Amino acid sequence: HVQLVESGGGSVQAGGSLRLSCAASGRTYINWCMGWFRQRPGKDREGVAVLWIGGATTTYADSVKGRFIITRDKAKDLVYLQMNGLQPEDTGIYYCAVDSDYHGGSCFLAGADFDYWGQGTQVTVS
């Protein structure tokens, strides 16, 4: 069983930055996809950015391309989401998730593929 713990959420003014961190219990595995999803007020959960642990291949939602960056720290078994140029529409609860199935090195923004989820961290942009 994998436990995920997010940190780094908070409140920021429009145009500001935040960095979210996700720690997986134990260790991360090379075949995993790890990613960030969010649920904005009144909207369905959506994929934001995902990364293949084995090769750092990344996929981003169009709404965050050029502003958000997902990275991993192999030594610390952490995955980060650097969020720059935040806008009020980025407000929501951000969740870290793991897809433990191997997809040939590609990761997708489909939440249904992800089988472990963190508790979420609130991001508020005003």
Short mmCIF file of N, CA and C in Angstrom, two decimals:
data_model
loop_
_atom_site.label_atom_id
_atom_site.label_comp_id
_atom_site.label_asym_id
_atom_site.label_seq_id
_atom_site.Cartn_x
_atom_site.Cartn_y
_atom_site.Cartn_z
N HIS A 1 0.84 -1.19 0.00
CA HIS A 1 0.00 0.00 0.00
C HIS A 1 0.87 1.23 0.00
N VAL A 2 0.55 2.20 -0.83
CA VAL A 2 1.34 3.42 -0.97
C VAL A 2 0.60 4.57 -0.28
N GLN A 3 1.31 5.31 0.52
CA GLN A 3 0.75 6.52 1.11
C GLN A 3 1.46 7.72 0.54
N LEU A 4 0.69 8.72 0.18
CA LEU A 4 1.23 9.94 -0.41
C LEU A 4 0.91 11.12 0.50
N VAL A 5 1.88 11.97 0.70
CA VAL A 5 1.69 13.15 1.54
C VAL A 5 2.10 14.37 0.75
N GLU A 6 1.15 15.29 0.55
CA GLU A 6 1.44 16.53 -0.15
C GLU A 6 1.75 17.63 0.86
N SER A 7 2.51 18.60 0.41
CA SER A 7 2.77 19.79 1.21
C SER A 7 3.06 20.94 0.27
N GLY A 8 3.01 22.16 0.80
CA GLY A 8 3.39 23.32 0.02
C GLY A 8 2.25 24.17 -0.46
N GLY A 9 1.02 23.77 -0.20
CA GLY A 9 -0.10 24.61 -0.60
C GLY A 9 -0.16 25.87 0.23
N GLY A 10 -1.05 26.77 -0.15
CA GLY A 10 -1.20 27.99 0.60
C GLY A 10 -1.93 29.03 -0.22
N SER A 11 -1.83 30.26 0.25
CA SER A 11 -2.48 31.39 -0.42
C SER A 11 -1.43 32.29 -1.04
N VAL A 12 -1.73 32.77 -2.22
CA VAL A 12 -0.78 33.62 -2.94
C VAL A 12 -1.57 34.59 -3.81
N GLN A 13 -0.96 35.70 -4.09
CA GLN A 13 -1.59 36.67 -4.98
C GLN A 13 -1.36 36.28 -6.44
N ALA A 14 -2.25 36.74 -7.29
CA ALA A 14 -2.13 36.46 -8.71
C ALA A 14 -0.75 36.87 -9.22
N GLY A 15 -0.18 35.99 -10.02
CA GLY A 15 1.16 36.21 -10.53
C GLY A 15 2.25 35.58 -9.69
N GLY A 16 1.87 35.11 -8.51
CA GLY A 16 2.84 34.52 -7.61
C GLY A 16 3.14 33.08 -7.92
N SER A 17 3.96 32.48 -7.06
CA SER A 17 4.40 31.10 -7.26
C SER A 17 4.25 30.29 -5.99
N LEU A 18 4.07 29.01 -6.17
CA LEU A 18 4.08 28.04 -5.08
C LEU A 18 4.76 26.78 -5.59
N ARG A 19 5.34 26.03 -4.67
CA ARG A 19 5.88 24.72 -5.03
C ARG A 19 5.25 23.67 -4.13
N LEU A 20 4.61 22.72 -4.76
CA LEU A 20 4.02 21.60 -4.04
C LEU A 20 5.00 20.44 -4.03
N SER A 21 4.99 19.69 -2.94
CA SER A 21 5.84 18.50 -2.82
C SER A 21 4.97 17.29 -2.53
N CYS A 22 5.41 16.15 -3.01
CA CYS A 22 4.70 14.90 -2.75
C CYS A 22 5.71 13.84 -2.35
N ALA A 23 5.50 13.29 -1.19
CA ALA A 23 6.36 12.22 -0.69
C ALA A 23 5.58 10.92 -0.67
N ALA A 24 6.14 9.89 -1.28
CA ALA A 24 5.53 8.56 -1.26
C ALA A 24 6.15 7.75 -0.15
N SER A 25 5.34 7.02 0.57
CA SER A 25 5.87 6.17 1.64
C SER A 25 6.79 5.11 1.04
N GLY A 26 7.85 4.82 1.75
CA GLY A 26 8.78 3.84 1.23
C GLY A 26 9.63 4.46 0.14
N ARG A 27 9.51 3.94 -1.04
CA ARG A 27 10.28 4.48 -2.15
C ARG A 27 9.41 4.55 -3.40
N THR A 28 9.90 5.32 -4.37
CA THR A 28 9.21 5.38 -5.65
C THR A 28 9.81 4.32 -6.57
N TYR A 29 9.03 3.85 -7.49
CA TYR A 29 9.45 2.77 -8.38
C TYR A 29 9.54 3.26 -9.81
N ILE A 30 10.52 2.75 -10.52
CA ILE A 30 10.88 3.27 -11.83
C ILE A 30 9.72 3.20 -12.81
N ASN A 31 8.82 2.28 -12.67
CA ASN A 31 7.73 2.14 -13.63
C ASN A 31 6.52 3.03 -13.33
N TRP A 32 6.56 3.68 -12.21
CA TRP A 32 5.42 4.49 -11.81
C TRP A 32 5.27 5.74 -12.66
N CYS A 33 4.03 6.15 -12.82
CA CYS A 33 3.72 7.53 -13.17
C CYS A 33 3.27 8.22 -11.88
N MET A 34 3.76 9.39 -11.67
CA MET A 34 3.28 10.21 -10.55
C MET A 34 2.80 11.53 -11.10
N GLY A 35 1.78 12.06 -10.49
CA GLY A 35 1.25 13.28 -11.06
C GLY A 35 0.46 14.10 -10.09
N TRP A 36 0.03 15.21 -10.60
CA TRP A 36 -0.77 16.17 -9.84
C TRP A 36 -2.10 16.38 -10.54
N PHE A 37 -3.12 16.34 -9.74
CA PHE A 37 -4.48 16.62 -10.21
C PHE A 37 -5.04 17.73 -9.34
N ARG A 38 -6.08 18.36 -9.82
CA ARG A 38 -6.71 19.38 -8.99
C ARG A 38 -8.22 19.35 -9.16
N GLN A 39 -8.88 19.82 -8.11
CA GLN A 39 -10.32 19.99 -8.21
C GLN A 39 -10.62 21.43 -7.86
N ARG A 40 -11.06 22.15 -8.85
CA ARG A 40 -11.40 23.55 -8.66
C ARG A 40 -12.84 23.66 -8.21
N PRO A 41 -13.20 24.73 -7.53
CA PRO A 41 -14.57 24.87 -7.01
C PRO A 41 -15.61 24.72 -8.12
N GLY A 42 -16.53 23.81 -7.90
CA GLY A 42 -17.62 23.62 -8.85
C GLY A 42 -17.25 22.85 -10.10
N LYS A 43 -16.03 22.33 -10.16
CA LYS A 43 -15.58 21.62 -11.37
C LYS A 43 -15.14 20.21 -11.03
N ASP A 44 -15.08 19.37 -12.05
CA ASP A 44 -14.60 18.01 -11.86
C ASP A 44 -13.08 18.01 -11.67
N ARG A 45 -12.61 16.94 -11.08
CA ARG A 45 -11.16 16.77 -10.94
C ARG A 45 -10.52 16.70 -12.32
N GLU A 46 -9.35 17.30 -12.45
CA GLU A 46 -8.66 17.32 -13.74
C GLU A 46 -7.18 17.08 -13.54
N GLY A 47 -6.57 16.48 -14.53
CA GLY A 47 -5.14 16.27 -14.49
C GLY A 47 -4.40 17.56 -14.78
N VAL A 48 -3.33 17.79 -14.06
CA VAL A 48 -2.53 19.00 -14.22
C VAL A 48 -1.18 18.66 -14.87
N ALA A 49 -0.46 17.74 -14.28
CA ALA A 49 0.85 17.36 -14.80
C ALA A 49 1.20 15.97 -14.28
N VAL A 50 1.81 15.18 -15.16
CA VAL A 50 2.22 13.84 -14.76
C VAL A 50 3.63 13.59 -15.26
N LEU A 51 4.30 12.66 -14.58
CA LEU A 51 5.71 12.40 -14.85
C LEU A 51 5.98 10.91 -14.71
N TRP A 52 6.77 10.36 -15.64
CA TRP A 52 7.19 8.98 -15.53
C TRP A 52 8.48 8.93 -14.74
N ILE A 53 8.44 8.24 -13.61
CA ILE A 53 9.59 8.19 -12.71
C ILE A 53 10.83 7.65 -13.41
N GLY A 54 10.64 6.67 -14.30
CA GLY A 54 11.79 6.02 -14.92
C GLY A 54 12.59 6.91 -15.84
N GLY A 55 11.93 7.87 -16.49
CA GLY A 55 12.67 8.67 -17.45
C GLY A 55 12.31 10.14 -17.42
N ALA A 56 11.47 10.52 -16.45
CA ALA A 56 11.07 11.92 -16.28
C ALA A 56 10.28 12.47 -17.47
N THR A 57 9.71 11.59 -18.28
CA THR A 57 8.80 12.06 -19.32
C THR A 57 7.63 12.76 -18.67
N THR A 58 7.25 13.91 -19.23
CA THR A 58 6.19 14.69 -18.60
C THR A 58 5.04 14.97 -19.58
N THR A 59 3.88 15.18 -19.01
CA THR A 59 2.69 15.58 -19.75
C THR A 59 1.98 16.65 -18.94
N TYR A 60 1.54 17.70 -19.61
CA TYR A 60 0.88 18.81 -18.94
C TYR A 60 -0.49 19.07 -19.55
N ALA A 61 -1.38 19.56 -18.70
CA ALA A 61 -2.64 20.08 -19.22
C ALA A 61 -2.35 21.38 -19.96
N ASP A 62 -3.13 21.64 -21.00
CA ASP A 62 -2.91 22.86 -21.79
C ASP A 62 -3.00 24.11 -20.93
N SER A 63 -3.85 24.08 -19.93
CA SER A 63 -4.09 25.27 -19.11
C SER A 63 -2.88 25.66 -18.25
N VAL A 64 -1.94 24.75 -18.07
CA VAL A 64 -0.79 25.06 -17.21
C VAL A 64 0.55 25.02 -17.95
N LYS A 65 0.53 24.65 -19.21
CA LYS A 65 1.78 24.60 -19.98
C LYS A 65 2.46 25.95 -19.98
N GLY A 66 3.76 25.91 -19.73
CA GLY A 66 4.53 27.13 -19.70
C GLY A 66 4.52 27.83 -18.34
N ARG A 67 3.67 27.36 -17.44
CA ARG A 67 3.60 27.98 -16.11
C ARG A 67 3.97 26.98 -15.01
N PHE A 68 3.58 25.75 -15.16
CA PHE A 68 3.82 24.73 -14.14
C PHE A 68 4.91 23.78 -14.63
N ILE A 69 5.70 23.30 -13.69
CA ILE A 69 6.75 22.34 -14.01
C ILE A 69 6.73 21.21 -12.98
N ILE A 70 6.66 19.98 -13.47
CA ILE A 70 6.71 18.82 -12.59
C ILE A 70 8.11 18.21 -12.69
N THR A 71 8.68 17.95 -11.53
CA THR A 71 10.02 17.36 -11.48
C THR A 71 10.08 16.31 -10.37
N ARG A 72 11.17 15.57 -10.38
CA ARG A 72 11.35 14.58 -9.32
C ARG A 72 12.75 14.72 -8.74
N ASP A 73 12.87 14.38 -7.48
CA ASP A 73 14.16 14.30 -6.82
C ASP A 73 14.37 12.83 -6.50
N LYS A 74 15.19 12.18 -7.32
CA LYS A 74 15.36 10.74 -7.16
C LYS A 74 15.97 10.39 -5.82
N ALA A 75 16.87 11.23 -5.35
CA ALA A 75 17.55 10.92 -4.09
C ALA A 75 16.59 10.96 -2.91
N LYS A 76 15.61 11.87 -2.98
CA LYS A 76 14.70 12.05 -1.86
C LYS A 76 13.34 11.40 -2.09
N ASP A 77 13.16 10.77 -3.26
CA ASP A 77 11.87 10.16 -3.58
C ASP A 77 10.73 11.17 -3.43
N LEU A 78 10.96 12.34 -3.99
CA LEU A 78 9.95 13.39 -3.95
C LEU A 78 9.60 13.80 -5.37
N VAL A 79 8.36 14.20 -5.54
CA VAL A 79 7.91 14.80 -6.79
C VAL A 79 7.39 16.19 -6.48
N TYR A 80 7.77 17.14 -7.30
CA TYR A 80 7.40 18.53 -7.07
C TYR A 80 6.51 19.04 -8.19
N LEU A 81 5.72 20.04 -7.85
CA LEU A 81 5.01 20.82 -8.86
C LEU A 81 5.32 22.28 -8.60
N GLN A 82 6.15 22.85 -9.44
CA GLN A 82 6.46 24.27 -9.36
C GLN A 82 5.39 25.02 -10.14
N MET A 83 4.69 25.90 -9.48
CA MET A 83 3.59 26.62 -10.10
C MET A 83 3.95 28.11 -10.15
N ASN A 84 4.11 28.61 -11.34
CA ASN A 84 4.45 30.02 -11.55
C ASN A 84 3.30 30.72 -12.26
N GLY A 85 3.26 32.02 -12.14
CA GLY A 85 2.23 32.79 -12.81
C GLY A 85 0.83 32.36 -12.40
N LEU A 86 0.65 32.10 -11.13
CA LEU A 86 -0.64 31.60 -10.66
C LEU A 86 -1.74 32.63 -10.89
N GLN A 87 -2.91 32.12 -11.23
CA GLN A 87 -4.08 32.94 -11.48
C GLN A 87 -5.23 32.46 -10.61
N PRO A 88 -6.22 33.30 -10.36
CA PRO A 88 -7.35 32.87 -9.52
C PRO A 88 -7.99 31.58 -9.99
N GLU A 89 -7.98 31.33 -11.29
CA GLU A 89 -8.59 30.10 -11.80
C GLU A 89 -7.78 28.85 -11.47
N ASP A 90 -6.60 29.03 -10.92
CA ASP A 90 -5.81 27.89 -10.45
C ASP A 90 -6.19 27.47 -9.03
N THR A 91 -7.06 28.23 -8.40
CA THR A 91 -7.50 27.90 -7.05
C THR A 91 -8.18 26.54 -7.01
N GLY A 92 -7.82 25.75 -6.02
CA GLY A 92 -8.43 24.45 -5.88
C GLY A 92 -7.64 23.58 -4.92
N ILE A 93 -8.09 22.35 -4.80
CA ILE A 93 -7.36 21.37 -4.01
C ILE A 93 -6.50 20.55 -4.96
N TYR A 94 -5.23 20.46 -4.65
CA TYR A 94 -4.28 19.76 -5.51
C TYR A 94 -3.92 18.42 -4.86
N TYR A 95 -4.01 17.38 -5.67
CA TYR A 95 -3.77 16.03 -5.20
C TYR A 95 -2.58 15.41 -5.91
N CYS A 96 -1.76 14.74 -5.16
CA CYS A 96 -0.69 13.92 -5.72
C CYS A 96 -1.25 12.51 -5.91
N ALA A 97 -0.81 11.84 -6.97
CA ALA A 97 -1.33 10.51 -7.24
C ALA A 97 -0.27 9.65 -7.91
N VAL A 98 -0.45 8.35 -7.75
CA VAL A 98 0.47 7.36 -8.33
C VAL A 98 -0.31 6.40 -9.21
N ASP A 99 0.22 6.16 -10.40
CA ASP A 99 -0.26 5.09 -11.27
C ASP A 99 0.82 4.02 -11.26
N SER A 100 0.55 2.91 -10.60
CA SER A 100 1.60 1.91 -10.41
C SER A 100 1.71 0.93 -11.57
N ASP A 101 0.88 1.08 -12.59
CA ASP A 101 1.01 0.23 -13.76
C ASP A 101 2.01 0.83 -14.74
N TYR A 102 2.67 -0.01 -15.50
CA TYR A 102 3.66 0.45 -16.47
C TYR A 102 2.97 0.65 -17.83
N HIS A 103 3.17 1.84 -18.40
CA HIS A 103 2.57 2.18 -19.68
C HIS A 103 3.63 2.44 -20.73
N GLY A 104 4.71 1.73 -20.65
CA GLY A 104 5.75 1.87 -21.66
C GLY A 104 6.49 3.19 -21.62
N GLY A 105 6.47 3.83 -20.48
CA GLY A 105 7.20 5.08 -20.35
C GLY A 105 6.37 6.31 -20.62
N SER A 106 5.10 6.12 -20.95
CA SER A 106 4.21 7.25 -21.17
C SER A 106 3.25 7.37 -20.00
N CYS A 107 2.94 8.58 -19.64
CA CYS A 107 1.98 8.83 -18.55
C CYS A 107 0.88 9.74 -19.08
N PHE A 108 -0.30 9.53 -18.57
CA PHE A 108 -1.45 10.25 -19.10
C PHE A 108 -2.17 10.97 -17.97
N LEU A 109 -2.95 11.96 -18.36
CA LEU A 109 -3.64 12.79 -17.38
C LEU A 109 -4.98 12.21 -16.97
N ALA A 110 -5.19 10.94 -17.22
CA ALA A 110 -6.46 10.31 -16.88
C ALA A 110 -6.45 9.85 -15.42
N GLY A 111 -7.26 10.48 -14.60
CA GLY A 111 -7.28 10.15 -13.19
C GLY A 111 -7.65 8.72 -12.92
N ALA A 112 -8.43 8.13 -13.79
CA ALA A 112 -8.88 6.75 -13.57
C ALA A 112 -7.72 5.76 -13.59
N ASP A 113 -6.59 6.14 -14.20
CA ASP A 113 -5.43 5.27 -14.25
C ASP A 113 -4.68 5.25 -12.93
N PHE A 114 -4.92 6.23 -12.08
CA PHE A 114 -4.13 6.40 -10.87
C PHE A 114 -4.80 5.69 -9.70
N ASP A 115 -4.01 4.87 -9.00
CA ASP A 115 -4.60 4.02 -7.98
C ASP A 115 -4.26 4.41 -6.55
N TYR A 116 -3.38 5.37 -6.36
CA TYR A 116 -3.10 5.87 -5.02
C TYR A 116 -3.17 7.39 -5.04
N TRP A 117 -3.77 7.94 -3.99
CA TRP A 117 -4.00 9.37 -3.93
C TRP A 117 -3.61 9.92 -2.56
N GLY A 118 -3.09 11.15 -2.57
CA GLY A 118 -2.86 11.86 -1.33
C GLY A 118 -4.13 12.52 -0.83
N GLN A 119 -3.99 13.19 0.28
CA GLN A 119 -5.17 13.79 0.91
C GLN A 119 -5.51 15.15 0.32
N GLY A 120 -4.60 15.73 -0.43
CA GLY A 120 -4.84 17.01 -1.06
C GLY A 120 -4.29 18.18 -0.27
N THR A 121 -3.94 19.22 -0.99
CA THR A 121 -3.47 20.45 -0.37
C THR A 121 -4.13 21.63 -1.08
N GLN A 122 -4.58 22.58 -0.28
CA GLN A 122 -5.34 23.71 -0.83
C GLN A 122 -4.41 24.76 -1.41
N VAL A 123 -4.75 25.22 -2.59
CA VAL A 123 -4.07 26.34 -3.22
C VAL A 123 -5.11 27.42 -3.49
N THR A 124 -4.86 28.61 -2.98
CA THR A 124 -5.79 29.71 -3.16
C THR A 124 -5.04 30.89 -3.77
N VAL A 125 -5.55 31.37 -4.89
CA VAL A 125 -4.93 32.49 -5.59
C VAL A 125 -5.94 33.63 -5.64
N SER A 126 -5.54 34.79 -5.14
CA SER A 126 -6.47 35.93 -5.12
C SER A 126 -5.91 37.12 -5.87
#
